[in-house]
PDB file of C-alpha atoms in Angstrom:
ATOM      1  CA  MET U   1    -218.673  10.531 -44.906  1.00 56.00           C
ATOM      2  CA  PRO U   2    -218.123  10.276 -40.966  1.00 64.00           C
ATOM      3  CA  LEU U   3    -215.029   9.010 -39.686  1.00 62.00           C
ATOM      4  CA  PRO U   4    -216.099   6.168 -36.722  1.00 62.00           C
ATOM      5  CA  LYS U   5    -215.377   7.813 -33.437  1.00 61.00           C
ATOM      6  CA  GLU U   6    -212.852   5.638 -31.200  1.00 75.00           C
ATOM      7  CA  GLN U   7    -214.426   4.108 -28.134  1.00 87.00           C
ATOM      8  CA  ILE U   8    -212.949   5.103 -25.032  1.00 91.00           C
ATOM      9  CA  TYR U   9    -212.884   2.594 -22.037  1.00 91.00           C
ATOM     10  CA  THR U  10    -212.254   2.797 -18.548  1.00 92.00           C
ATOM     11  CA  ILE U  11    -210.662   0.455 -15.535  1.00 91.00           C
ATOM     12  CA  GLU U  12    -214.400  -0.751 -15.106  1.00 93.00           C
ATOM     13  CA  ASP U  13    -213.442  -2.415 -18.921  1.00 93.00           C
ATOM     14  CA  ILE U  14    -210.485  -3.670 -17.066  1.00 91.00           C
ATOM     15  CA  TYR U  15    -212.676  -5.163 -14.880  1.00 90.00           C
ATOM     16  CA  ASP U  16    -215.578  -6.552 -17.046  1.00 92.00           C
ATOM     17  CA  LEU U  17    -212.978  -8.589 -18.825  1.00 90.00           C
ATOM     18  CA  PRO U  18    -213.342 -12.150 -18.763  1.00 90.00           C
ATOM     19  CA  ASN U  19    -211.472 -14.325 -15.807  1.00 84.00           C
ATOM     20  CA  GLY U  20    -207.818 -14.876 -16.645  1.00 78.00           C
ATOM     21  CA  GLN U  21    -207.998 -12.135 -19.869  1.00 87.00           C
ATOM     22  CA  ARG U  22    -204.900  -9.691 -18.967  1.00 90.00           C
ATOM     23  CA  ALA U  23    -205.005  -6.412 -20.968  1.00 93.00           C
ATOM     24  CA  GLU U  24    -203.174  -2.757 -19.654  1.00 93.00           C
ATOM     25  CA  LEU U  25    -205.693   0.239 -20.558  1.00 93.00           C
ATOM     26  CA  ILE U  26    -203.081   3.386 -21.728  1.00 93.00           C
ATOM     27  CA  ASP U  27    -204.959   6.606 -23.199  1.00 92.00           C
ATOM     28  CA  GLY U  28    -208.760   5.023 -23.025  1.00 93.00           C
ATOM     29  CA  GLN U  29    -207.257   1.948 -25.449  1.00 93.00           C
ATOM     30  CA  ILE U  30    -207.230  -1.728 -24.461  1.00 92.00           C
ATOM     31  CA  TYR U  31    -204.205  -3.406 -24.856  1.00 93.00           C
ATOM     32  CA  ALA U  32    -204.012  -7.081 -24.067  1.00 92.00           C
ATOM     33  CA  MET U  33    -201.327  -9.196 -23.157  1.00 91.00           C
ATOM     34  CA  ALA U  34    -200.087 -11.819 -24.482  1.00 88.00           C
ATOM     35  CA  PRO U  35    -198.643 -14.947 -21.454  1.00 88.00           C
ATOM     36  CA  PRO U  36    -195.294 -14.517 -20.452  1.00 90.00           C
ATOM     37  CA  THR U  37    -192.732 -17.031 -21.035  1.00 90.00           C
ATOM     38  CA  ARG U  38    -190.073 -18.962 -19.310  1.00 92.00           C
ATOM     39  CA  LYS U  39    -187.301 -17.121 -19.632  1.00 92.00           C
ATOM     40  CA  HIS U  40    -189.501 -13.754 -18.950  1.00 93.00           C
ATOM     41  CA  GLN U  41    -190.497 -15.112 -15.686  1.00 94.00           C
ATOM     42  CA  ARG U  42    -186.805 -15.897 -14.592  1.00 95.00           C
ATOM     43  CA  LEU U  43    -185.726 -12.209 -15.515  1.00 95.00           C
ATOM     44  CA  VAL U  44    -188.226 -11.550 -13.364  1.00 96.00           C
ATOM     45  CA  ILE U  45    -187.843 -13.244 -10.541  1.00 96.00           C
ATOM     46  CA  GLU U  46    -183.915 -12.944 -10.312  1.00 96.00           C
ATOM     47  CA  LEU U  47    -184.418  -8.818 -11.092  1.00 97.00           C
ATOM     48  CA  SER U  48    -187.312  -8.582  -7.678  1.00 97.00           C
ATOM     49  CA  THR U  49    -185.270 -10.920  -6.081  1.00 96.00           C
ATOM     50  CA  THR U  50    -181.897  -9.460  -6.048  1.00 96.00           C
ATOM     51  CA  ILE U  51    -183.965  -5.342  -6.353  1.00 97.00           C
ATOM     52  CA  ASN U  52    -185.770  -6.533  -3.226  1.00 97.00           C
ATOM     53  CA  SER U  53    -183.004  -8.126  -0.698  1.00 96.00           C
ATOM     54  CA  PHE U  54    -180.425  -5.053  -1.628  1.00 96.00           C
ATOM     55  CA  ILE U  55    -183.930  -2.622   0.330  1.00 96.00           C
ATOM     56  CA  LYS U  56    -184.205  -4.939   2.873  1.00 94.00           C
ATOM     57  CA  SER U  57    -179.837  -5.599   3.604  1.00 92.00           C
ATOM     58  CA  ASN U  58    -179.542  -1.423   3.738  1.00 92.00           C
ATOM     59  CA  GLY U  59    -182.923  -0.889   5.714  1.00 87.00           C
ATOM     60  CA  GLY U  60    -184.717   1.018   2.875  1.00 86.00           C
ATOM     61  CA  SER U  61    -188.608   1.387   3.254  1.00 88.00           C
ATOM     62  CA  CYS U  62    -189.411   0.905  -1.008  1.00 95.00           C
ATOM     63  CA  GLU U  63    -191.228  -1.991  -1.359  1.00 96.00           C
ATOM     64  CA  VAL U  64    -191.139  -4.297  -5.041  1.00 97.00           C
ATOM     65  CA  ASP U  65    -193.918  -5.740  -6.613  1.00 96.00           C
ATOM     66  CA  ILE U  66    -194.363  -8.041  -9.367  1.00 95.00           C
ATOM     67  CA  ALA U  67    -197.109  -8.682 -12.272  1.00 91.00           C
ATOM     68  CA  PRO U  68    -199.824  -9.167 -12.424  1.00 91.00           C
ATOM     69  CA  PHE U  69    -200.240  -5.819  -9.740  1.00 94.00           C
ATOM     70  CA  ALA U  70    -202.373  -2.850 -10.599  1.00 93.00           C
ATOM     71  CA  VAL U  71    -200.997   0.427 -10.824  1.00 96.00           C
ATOM     72  CA  PHE U  72    -202.989   3.111 -11.454  1.00 94.00           C
ATOM     73  CA  LEU U  73    -200.763   5.775 -12.739  1.00 90.00           C
ATOM     74  CA  ASN U  74    -202.779   9.247 -13.068  1.00 83.00           C
ATOM     75  CA  GLU U  75    -205.126   7.864 -10.930  1.00 77.00           C
ATOM     76  CA  ASP U  76    -207.688   8.572 -14.013  1.00 87.00           C
ATOM     77  CA  GLU U  77    -210.239   6.319 -15.184  1.00 91.00           C
ATOM     78  CA  TYR U  78    -208.368   5.684 -18.485  1.00 93.00           C
ATOM     79  CA  ASN U  79    -204.592   4.189 -17.385  1.00 93.00           C
ATOM     80  CA  TYR U  80    -203.954   0.843 -15.671  1.00 93.00           C
ATOM     81  CA  VAL U  81    -200.840  -0.525 -16.076  1.00 96.00           C
ATOM     82  CA  GLU U  82    -199.122  -4.233 -15.319  1.00 95.00           C
ATOM     83  CA  PRO U  83    -195.400  -3.059 -15.248  1.00 97.00           C
ATOM     84  CA  ASP U  84    -192.951  -6.482 -14.686  1.00 96.00           C
ATOM     85  CA  ILE U  85    -191.510  -4.831 -11.466  1.00 98.00           C
ATOM     86  CA  SER U  86    -192.446  -2.039  -9.659  1.00 97.00           C
ATOM     87  CA  VAL U  87    -191.085  -0.218  -6.808  1.00 98.00           C
ATOM     88  CA  ILE U  88    -192.579   1.747  -4.797  1.00 97.00           C
ATOM     89  CA  CYS U  89    -191.173   3.841  -2.246  1.00 96.00           C
ATOM     90  CA  ASP U  90    -194.438   5.962  -1.231  1.00 95.00           C
ATOM     91  CA  PRO U  91    -196.257   4.714   1.495  1.00 94.00           C
ATOM     92  CA  ASP U  92    -199.233   6.549   0.513  1.00 95.00           C
ATOM     93  CA  LYS U  93    -199.467   5.162  -2.280  1.00 95.00           C
ATOM     94  CA  LEU U  94    -200.153   1.614  -1.949  1.00 95.00           C
ATOM     95  CA  THR U  95    -203.849   0.168  -1.571  1.00 94.00           C
ATOM     96  CA  ASP U  96    -205.004  -3.531  -1.105  1.00 92.00           C
ATOM     97  CA  LYS U  97    -205.901  -2.764  -5.367  1.00 92.00           C
ATOM     98  CA  GLY U  98    -202.452  -2.299  -5.871  1.00 94.00           C
ATOM     99  CA  CYS U  99    -200.931   1.420  -6.880  1.00 96.00           C
ATOM    100  CA  ASN U 100    -202.654   4.752  -6.809  1.00 94.00           C
ATOM    101  CA  GLY U 101    -200.379   7.462  -8.848  1.00 94.00           C
ATOM    102  CA  ALA U 102    -196.130   5.975 -10.414  1.00 95.00           C
ATOM    103  CA  PRO U 103    -194.002   4.018  -8.808  1.00 97.00           C
ATOM    104  CA  ASP U 104    -190.164   5.120  -8.656  1.00 97.00           C
ATOM    105  CA  TRP U 105    -189.097   2.376 -10.286  1.00 98.00           C
ATOM    106  CA  ILE U 106    -190.302   0.364 -13.553  1.00 98.00           C
ATOM    107  CA  ILE U 107    -189.152  -2.440 -15.244  1.00 98.00           C
ATOM    108  CA  GLU U 108    -190.209  -4.255 -18.679  1.00 97.00           C
ATOM    109  CA  ILE U 109    -189.053  -7.395 -19.678  1.00 96.00           C
ATOM    110  CA  VAL U 110    -189.431  -7.305 -23.784  1.00 94.00           C
ATOM    111  CA  SER U 111    -191.295 -10.194 -25.228  1.00 90.00           C
ATOM    112  CA  PRO U 112    -191.889 -10.217 -29.465  1.00 86.00           C
ATOM    113  CA  SER U 113    -195.140  -8.789 -28.591  1.00 85.00           C
ATOM    114  CA  SER U 114    -194.671  -6.339 -26.213  1.00 87.00           C
ATOM    115  CA  ARG U 115    -191.656  -4.383 -27.881  1.00 89.00           C
ATOM    116  CA  ARG U 116    -193.465  -1.910 -29.387  1.00 89.00           C
ATOM    117  CA  MET U 117    -195.367  -1.095 -26.702  1.00 88.00           C
ATOM    118  CA  ASP U 118    -192.450  -0.900 -23.992  1.00 92.00           C
ATOM    119  CA  TYR U 119    -190.025   0.764 -26.046  1.00 92.00           C
ATOM    120  CA  TYR U 120    -192.669   3.667 -26.851  1.00 92.00           C
ATOM    121  CA  ARG U 121    -196.473   3.648 -25.942  1.00 92.00           C
ATOM    122  CA  LYS U 122    -194.992   3.157 -22.014  1.00 94.00           C
ATOM    123  CA  LEU U 123    -191.812   5.519 -22.379  1.00 93.00           C
ATOM    124  CA  ASN U 124    -193.709   8.001 -23.031  1.00 92.00           C
ATOM    125  CA  LEU U 125    -196.771   7.620 -20.727  1.00 94.00           C
ATOM    126  CA  TYR U 126    -194.426   6.510 -17.717  1.00 95.00           C
ATOM    127  CA  SER U 127    -192.450   9.692 -18.921  1.00 93.00           C
ATOM    128  CA  ASN U 128    -195.343  11.424 -18.329  1.00 92.00           C
ATOM    129  CA  SER U 129    -196.720  10.132 -15.097  1.00 93.00           C
ATOM    130  CA  GLY U 130    -194.244  10.856 -12.456  1.00 93.00           C
ATOM    131  CA  VAL U 131    -191.964   7.857 -12.838  1.00 96.00           C
ATOM    132  CA  ARG U 132    -188.133   8.300 -11.610  1.00 96.00           C
ATOM    133  CA  GLU U 133    -186.783   5.600 -13.486  1.00 96.00           C
ATOM    134  CA  TYR U 134    -187.639   3.298 -16.088  1.00 97.00           C
ATOM    135  CA  TRP U 135    -185.466   0.183 -17.137  1.00 97.00           C
ATOM    136  CA  ILE U 136    -186.024  -2.080 -20.805  1.00 97.00           C
ATOM    137  CA  VAL U 137    -184.401  -5.293 -20.334  1.00 97.00           C
ATOM    138  CA  ASP U 138    -184.515  -6.837 -23.819  1.00 95.00           C
ATOM    139  CA  PRO U 139    -183.765 -10.559 -23.062  1.00 94.00           C
ATOM    140  CA  ALA U 140    -183.729 -11.224 -27.572  1.00 92.00           C
ATOM    141  CA  ARG U 141    -180.884  -8.052 -28.138  1.00 94.00           C
ATOM    142  CA  GLN U 142    -179.244  -9.099 -24.178  1.00 94.00           C
ATOM    143  CA  ALA U 143    -179.661  -5.544 -23.480  1.00 95.00           C
ATOM    144  CA  VAL U 144    -181.256  -2.812 -20.734  1.00 96.00           C
ATOM    145  CA  VAL U 145    -181.934   0.400 -21.380  1.00 97.00           C
ATOM    146  CA  VAL U 146    -181.916   3.003 -18.862  1.00 97.00           C
ATOM    147  CA  TYR U 147    -183.955   5.790 -18.412  1.00 96.00           C
ATOM    148  CA  ASP U 148    -183.504   8.395 -16.358  1.00 94.00           C
ATOM    149  CA  LEU U 149    -186.845   9.656 -16.693  1.00 93.00           C
ATOM    150  CA  ALA U 150    -186.341  12.197 -12.927  1.00 92.00           C
ATOM    151  CA  HIS U 151    -183.502  13.894 -14.399  1.00 89.00           C
ATOM    152  CA  GLU U 152    -184.780  13.885 -17.967  1.00 84.00           C
ATOM    153  CA  GLU U 153    -181.967  11.902 -19.362  1.00 78.00           C
ATOM    154  CA  GLY U 154    -181.504   9.590 -21.167  1.00 74.00           C
ATOM    155  CA  PRO U 155    -181.123   6.430 -22.932  1.00 94.00           C
ATOM    156  CA  SER U 156    -178.036   4.802 -21.538  1.00 95.00           C
ATOM    157  CA  LEU U 157    -177.185   1.357 -22.776  1.00 96.00           C
ATOM    158  CA  TYR U 158    -175.914  -1.952 -21.406  1.00 96.00           C
ATOM    159  CA  SER U 159    -175.413  -5.397 -22.081  1.00 95.00           C
ATOM    160  CA  PHE U 160    -176.182  -8.441 -20.226  1.00 95.00           C
ATOM    161  CA  SER U 161    -172.433  -8.416 -19.112  1.00 95.00           C
ATOM    162  CA  ASN U 162    -172.823  -5.048 -17.655  1.00 93.00           C
ATOM    163  CA  ALA U 163    -173.510  -4.517 -13.567  1.00 96.00           C
ATOM    164  CA  VAL U 164    -176.415  -1.746 -14.620  1.00 96.00           C
ATOM    165  CA  PRO U 165    -176.273   1.358 -12.176  1.00 95.00           C
ATOM    166  CA  VAL U 166    -179.534   1.814  -9.972  1.00 95.00           C
ATOM    167  CA  GLY U 167    -180.398   5.641  -9.902  1.00 93.00           C
ATOM    168  CA  ILE U 168    -182.635   5.539  -7.472  1.00 92.00           C
ATOM    169  CA  TYR U 169    -180.114   4.314  -5.055  1.00 91.00           C
ATOM    170  CA  PRO U 170    -177.213   5.080  -5.626  1.00 90.00           C
ATOM    171  CA  GLY U 171    -174.110   2.779  -5.138  1.00 91.00           C
ATOM    172  CA  PHE U 172    -176.619  -0.160  -6.175  1.00 94.00           C
ATOM    173  CA  SER U 173    -176.479  -1.909  -9.332  1.00 95.00           C
ATOM    174  CA  ILE U 174    -177.347  -4.713 -10.635  1.00 96.00           C
ATOM    175  CA  ASP U 175    -174.916  -7.845 -12.278  1.00 95.00           C
ATOM    176  CA  PHE U 176    -176.510  -8.938 -15.481  1.00 94.00           C
ATOM    177  CA  SER U 177    -173.865 -11.244 -15.886  1.00 93.00           C
ATOM    178  CA  THR U 178    -174.581 -13.298 -12.784  1.00 92.00           C
ATOM    179  CA  ILE U 179    -178.453 -13.163 -13.913  1.00 88.00           C
ATOM    180  CA  ARG U 180    -179.107 -16.822 -14.643  1.00 80.00           C
ATOM    181  CA  ILE U 181    -182.060 -17.401 -17.544  1.00 77.00           C
TER     182      ILE U 181
END
């Protein structure tokens, strides 16, 4: 008996989802996204505000975008993600639809439903797509895992009581002990 053929989806299938239904597309497979918790959203706001303030006060040209924000990682029809926080330093990658290509820095906030996705599948995807730095912020474990993908280094592990250095901005760190969630 032949095995059933796995269906491959495209970005068009993502756009055809019912209004309000969020999902990501990784290597042609659709992954539904659960609504974020309040704690998750507080972390996104605190981190993105801190990052954006640093960029602005230092005359930086990078842009900070938060989910839902479309990232077409490999500029193909089979990969579409909505990272919690994306920092893009190449304005040529930005369009009205989102980011075409890899952001320089991605932060994902772990939720119970996204744990395997953030720690494994997205790590592999981001590593192979040209993302320079990837942070996994895990509120349940009070931990931040940092991957310096540009230099193939990592992971570095920090707690929520640490200041975490930002690889793409030497001299900048985010002190998690000051973040209110």
